[in-house]
Amino acid sequence: MRAQRSSAQASELLRGAYETQVAFQRLAAEVREVDAVLAGSDAARAELEAAGQALAPLLAEGAADTFRAGLEDARRRVQRRTVDVLLARAPSRLQARSASLEATPVDLARALLRQGRPRAAAELLRGAPASAARDALALVASDEGPEATIPALERVMAADPEAAWPYLRRAVARVAAGRLEEAEQDFLRAQVMDPLDGWVLFERLRWVTPPYTNHVLVRNPLQVVGGVTRNDADGDAVRVGGLARELVPRMSAVTELRRVATKFRASWLPNGENAGLARTWEGQLERGELPPDEGWAYLAEGALAYGEPERALGYASRGLEQVPGERQLAGFRAEALLRLERLDEARVAAEEGLAAHAWDPRLNYVRGEVLLRRGQPFDAVDNLRIGVRGWLLSDRWERLAACLAEFQEPRAWKEGVEAARQALARDPFLENHLHPDWRPIGEDPQPHRTLAKLRIKQGLPILGALHLTRARVLSGLPSVQERLGPSRRDDAALAELHEELGLLPAAAIYWQEAARDPALREQAEARLKAIEERLR
């Protein structure tokens, strides 16, 4: 009878423990403030601890030991959910509570990765017990590339089917490998499995939005998921979201990011008494208050996004002095040299980076672009094929198409047409009101010129004329002429094409238009004279 009574009391304790666990799960799902969730976690764990103390004498009186396992399971679930909340909303706070929450080295490494500290994560994982999760995260932290990380992450999925983070990491790796449809599936899977994890949307937006907007999607020092940081330069708050709940679906995210990016640039650049966020973070990096790999890369990316390649080169070079061989810094340095037209130096910088990271899209793009400008399309094409991966950047697809247009084989022309179509399909949200050099793809005549060249080579001159006409219309837009200056090159190309087709009256009309361009006047007048002679 005593044993039955003890078991009944233990069962009641276990029921209360279950209700405590469920109440905390509900709190963690519904309450956004991290402090409130942590207070709830502390209260729940205190209740479970009290239940454990009350259970001990009952076990001595004959209650079944299975109650201990049930109570331990409830305690472990509350701790696990608390760790998940901190990883999703405040990874920088996990380390302070790691002992009481029994956070594993894998948990702490994930937090460090989200803080932009991959080297610290890699160092932590070296001494961690062997497991599929540790091995996969070690590859992610050491930046080994998609070919190495994807199989390792799939081993984690097999060992722990309920874990969402391997799907997120595989999505990022698949983006870098150019497998965008598969990446989208992984992003959705991770979001369904852990809907509170703002980093899923964070990583997804990093590749789906244009560079000038995704520059505000940074982990350190702006805590994107937390939503607000302070601008130390002038005290104004910079708000970048509460991405996990506010910026879905994607179009709403892009609209919001455009708005934020416009305000962000005003804070980034020096203005009056405002020293600018860039200068503020330079000082923090020099004082060791920010991780050098992420900090210098962030500054270099910002300088490139806002049309300051000389500054970007300085940031990337200073970062590489502190973190030799860091992939992103190497890529930003190579791209800055390319933007500055220092082509030989850009190629050397890209090749140095590719020696360690042959899969990196930016480094491949820079090397391919230099070779293409040097008139070596056959050497450039493989680099440009890799260079289009990872970001939805229309200009890189157009350069691949332009490279393939230099080949003399139909298969290359077909691939080039598809690349040019990709250029026109990418960046659907692109509005370049921040970048001084970027053009909205809807107003860019260059992909149509490249398509025209490819179609003419394919023996489809009418389609070529159609694309040249589109390029002619776009190049006449005031917004395009304001950025690029007036040009009649498309009139000249249409005139030459109509001449080849034997349509001399139409060719004469286009040469007359081309003659209005001082750079083309002499050639146009000579061709007009020859056409008039033939017509007479």
mmCIF file of N, CA and C in Angstrom, residues 401-402 404-407 409-422 424 446-470 497 500-501:
data_model
loop_
_atom_site.group_PDB
_atom_site.id
_atom_site.type_symbol
_atom_site.label_atom_id
_atom_site.label_comp_id
_atom_site.label_asym_id
_atom_site.label_seq_id
_atom_site.Cartn_x
_atom_site.Cartn_y
_atom_site.Cartn_z
ATOM 1 N N ALA A 401 27.670 34.998 -70.594
ATOM 2 C CA ALA A 401 27.096 34.963 -71.938
ATOM 3 C C ALA A 401 28.027 35.630 -72.944
ATOM 4 N N ALA A 402 28.611 36.773 -72.556
ATOM 5 C CA ALA A 402 29.538 37.472 -73.453
ATOM 6 C C ALA A 402 30.763 36.616 -73.744
ATOM 7 N N LEU A 404 30.861 33.271 -73.762
ATOM 8 C CA LEU A 404 30.456 32.172 -74.644
ATOM 9 C C LEU A 404 30.183 32.662 -76.059
ATOM 10 N N ALA A 405 29.839 33.946 -76.207
ATOM 11 C CA ALA A 405 29.610 34.504 -77.544
ATOM 12 C C ALA A 405 30.899 34.574 -78.360
ATOM 13 N N GLU A 406 32.051 34.482 -77.695
ATOM 14 C CA GLU A 406 33.323 34.524 -78.406
ATOM 15 C C GLU A 406 33.726 33.161 -78.957
ATOM 16 N N PHE A 407 33.005 32.112 -78.560
ATOM 17 C CA PHE A 407 33.312 30.780 -79.063
ATOM 18 C C PHE A 407 32.782 30.617 -80.496
ATOM 19 N N GLU A 409 31.335 27.641 -81.684
ATOM 20 C CA GLU A 409 30.653 26.353 -81.711
ATOM 21 C C GLU A 409 29.217 26.532 -81.225
ATOM 22 N N PRO A 410 28.263 25.903 -81.891
ATOM 23 C CA PRO A 410 26.841 26.090 -81.567
ATOM 24 C C PRO A 410 26.488 25.749 -80.124
ATOM 25 N N ARG A 411 27.140 24.733 -79.552
ATOM 26 C CA ARG A 411 26.810 24.356 -78.181
ATOM 27 C C ARG A 411 27.107 25.498 -77.216
ATOM 28 N N ALA A 412 28.217 26.209 -77.429
ATOM 29 C CA ALA A 412 28.555 27.346 -76.576
ATOM 30 C C ALA A 412 27.550 28.479 -76.771
ATOM 31 N N TRP A 413 27.095 28.685 -78.007
ATOM 32 C CA TRP A 413 26.118 29.750 -78.249
ATOM 33 C C TRP A 413 24.797 29.452 -77.537
ATOM 34 N N LYS A 414 24.405 28.181 -77.569
ATOM 35 C CA LYS A 414 23.160 27.806 -76.876
ATOM 36 C C LYS A 414 23.282 28.067 -75.376
ATOM 37 N N GLU A 415 24.419 27.686 -74.783
ATOM 38 C CA GLU A 415 24.641 27.948 -73.363
ATOM 39 C C GLU A 415 24.673 29.446 -73.092
ATOM 40 N N GLY A 416 25.258 30.204 -74.034
ATOM 41 C CA GLY A 416 25.324 31.649 -73.878
ATOM 42 C C GLY A 416 23.952 32.293 -73.884
ATOM 43 N N VAL A 417 23.056 31.805 -74.752
ATOM 44 C CA VAL A 417 21.694 32.333 -74.785
ATOM 45 C C VAL A 417 21.007 32.098 -73.445
ATOM 46 N N GLU A 418 21.187 30.906 -72.889
ATOM 47 C CA GLU A 418 20.582 30.608 -71.592
ATOM 48 C C GLU A 418 21.168 31.506 -70.496
ATOM 49 N N ALA A 419 22.476 31.760 -70.549
ATOM 50 C CA ALA A 419 23.103 32.639 -69.556
ATOM 51 C C ALA A 419 22.572 34.064 -69.679
ATOM 52 N N ALA A 420 22.407 34.544 -70.916
ATOM 53 C CA ALA A 420 21.868 35.896 -71.113
ATOM 54 C C ALA A 420 20.423 35.983 -70.633
ATOM 55 N N ARG A 421 19.667 34.928 -70.836
ATOM 56 C CA ARG A 421 18.295 34.907 -70.308
ATOM 57 C C ARG A 421 18.306 34.943 -68.781
ATOM 58 N N GLN A 422 19.246 34.221 -68.181
ATOM 59 C CA GLN A 422 19.373 34.262 -66.728
ATOM 60 C C GLN A 422 19.685 35.689 -66.264
ATOM 61 N N LEU A 424 18.714 38.426 -67.596
ATOM 62 C CA LEU A 424 17.481 39.213 -67.653
ATOM 63 C C LEU A 424 16.480 38.782 -66.584
ATOM 64 N N GLN A 446 22.835 45.988 -72.027
ATOM 65 C CA GLN A 446 23.925 45.075 -72.356
ATOM 66 C C GLN A 446 23.476 43.624 -72.558
ATOM 67 N N PRO A 447 22.612 43.043 -71.699
ATOM 68 C CA PRO A 447 22.193 41.658 -71.972
ATOM 69 C C PRO A 447 21.529 41.488 -73.334
ATOM 70 N N HIS A 448 20.787 42.501 -73.787
ATOM 71 C CA HIS A 448 20.165 42.412 -75.105
ATOM 72 C C HIS A 448 21.212 42.466 -76.217
ATOM 73 N N ARG A 449 22.254 43.256 -76.042
ATOM 74 C CA ARG A 449 23.339 43.286 -77.041
ATOM 75 C C ARG A 449 24.027 41.925 -77.124
ATOM 76 N N THR A 450 24.263 41.325 -75.946
ATOM 77 C CA THR A 450 24.916 40.014 -75.943
ATOM 78 C C THR A 450 24.009 38.970 -76.583
ATOM 79 N N LEU A 451 22.715 39.007 -76.249
ATOM 80 C CA LEU A 451 21.768 38.075 -76.877
ATOM 81 C C LEU A 451 21.723 38.264 -78.387
ATOM 82 N N ALA A 452 21.768 39.509 -78.836
ATOM 83 C CA ALA A 452 21.753 39.772 -80.274
ATOM 84 C C ALA A 452 22.965 39.134 -80.953
ATOM 85 N N LYS A 453 24.136 39.294 -80.365
ATOM 86 C CA LYS A 453 25.350 38.706 -80.939
ATOM 87 C C LYS A 453 25.238 37.187 -81.033
ATOM 88 N N LEU A 454 24.708 36.581 -79.978
ATOM 89 C CA LEU A 454 24.558 35.124 -79.959
ATOM 90 C C LEU A 454 23.529 34.665 -80.989
ATOM 91 N N ARG A 455 22.411 35.359 -81.089
ATOM 92 C CA ARG A 455 21.369 34.962 -82.040
ATOM 93 C C ARG A 455 21.851 35.104 -83.478
ATOM 94 N N ILE A 456 22.610 36.130 -83.753
ATOM 95 C CA ILE A 456 23.147 36.295 -85.107
ATOM 96 C C ILE A 456 24.109 35.159 -85.421
ATOM 97 N N LYS A 457 24.937 34.762 -84.446
ATOM 98 C CA LYS A 457 25.854 33.650 -84.669
ATOM 99 C C LYS A 457 25.103 32.343 -84.882
ATOM 100 N N GLN A 458 23.923 32.234 -84.263
ATOM 101 C CA GLN A 458 23.108 31.032 -84.429
ATOM 102 C C GLN A 458 22.365 31.028 -85.769
ATOM 103 N N GLY A 459 22.516 32.068 -86.552
ATOM 104 C CA GLY A 459 21.802 32.149 -87.820
ATOM 105 C C GLY A 459 20.374 32.627 -87.673
ATOM 106 N N LEU A 460 20.107 33.420 -86.640
ATOM 107 C CA LEU A 460 18.767 33.957 -86.388
ATOM 108 C C LEU A 460 18.836 35.487 -86.361
ATOM 109 N N PRO A 461 19.092 36.118 -87.514
ATOM 110 C CA PRO A 461 19.327 37.569 -87.524
ATOM 111 C C PRO A 461 18.104 38.386 -87.135
ATOM 112 N N ILE A 462 16.889 37.866 -87.403
ATOM 113 C CA ILE A 462 15.697 38.635 -87.041
ATOM 114 C C ILE A 462 15.589 38.755 -85.519
ATOM 115 N N LEU A 463 15.868 37.641 -84.813
ATOM 116 C CA LEU A 463 15.895 37.715 -83.357
ATOM 117 C C LEU A 463 17.017 38.643 -82.880
ATOM 118 N N GLY A 464 18.146 38.606 -83.578
ATOM 119 C CA GLY A 464 19.237 39.520 -83.243
ATOM 120 C C GLY A 464 18.816 40.965 -83.388
ATOM 121 N N ALA A 465 18.098 41.267 -84.463
ATOM 122 C CA ALA A 465 17.622 42.640 -84.683
ATOM 123 C C ALA A 465 16.633 43.050 -83.600
ATOM 124 N N LEU A 466 15.796 42.099 -83.152
ATOM 125 C CA LEU A 466 14.832 42.390 -82.100
ATOM 126 C C LEU A 466 15.546 42.811 -80.818
ATOM 127 N N HIS A 467 16.594 42.069 -80.439
ATOM 128 C CA HIS A 467 17.308 42.402 -79.201
ATOM 129 C C HIS A 467 18.105 43.698 -79.354
ATOM 130 N N LEU A 468 18.654 43.946 -80.530
ATOM 131 C CA LEU A 468 19.356 45.212 -80.733
ATOM 132 C C LEU A 468 18.391 46.394 -80.657
ATOM 133 N N THR A 469 17.174 46.191 -81.155
ATOM 134 C CA THR A 469 16.168 47.252 -81.061
ATOM 135 C C THR A 469 15.816 47.531 -79.610
ATOM 136 N N ARG A 470 15.682 46.455 -78.806
ATOM 137 C CA ARG A 470 15.419 46.652 -77.379
ATOM 138 C C ARG A 470 16.577 47.391 -76.718
ATOM 139 N N LEU A 497 23.800 45.133 -89.397
ATOM 140 C CA LEU A 497 22.998 43.930 -89.567
ATOM 141 C C LEU A 497 22.073 44.066 -90.780
ATOM 142 N N GLU A 500 24.001 43.619 -93.945
ATOM 143 C CA GLU A 500 24.289 42.209 -94.231
ATOM 144 C C GLU A 500 23.057 41.494 -94.777
ATOM 145 N N LEU A 501 21.874 41.917 -94.337
ATOM 146 C CA LEU A 501 20.633 41.303 -94.816
ATOM 147 C C LEU A 501 20.184 41.880 -96.164
#
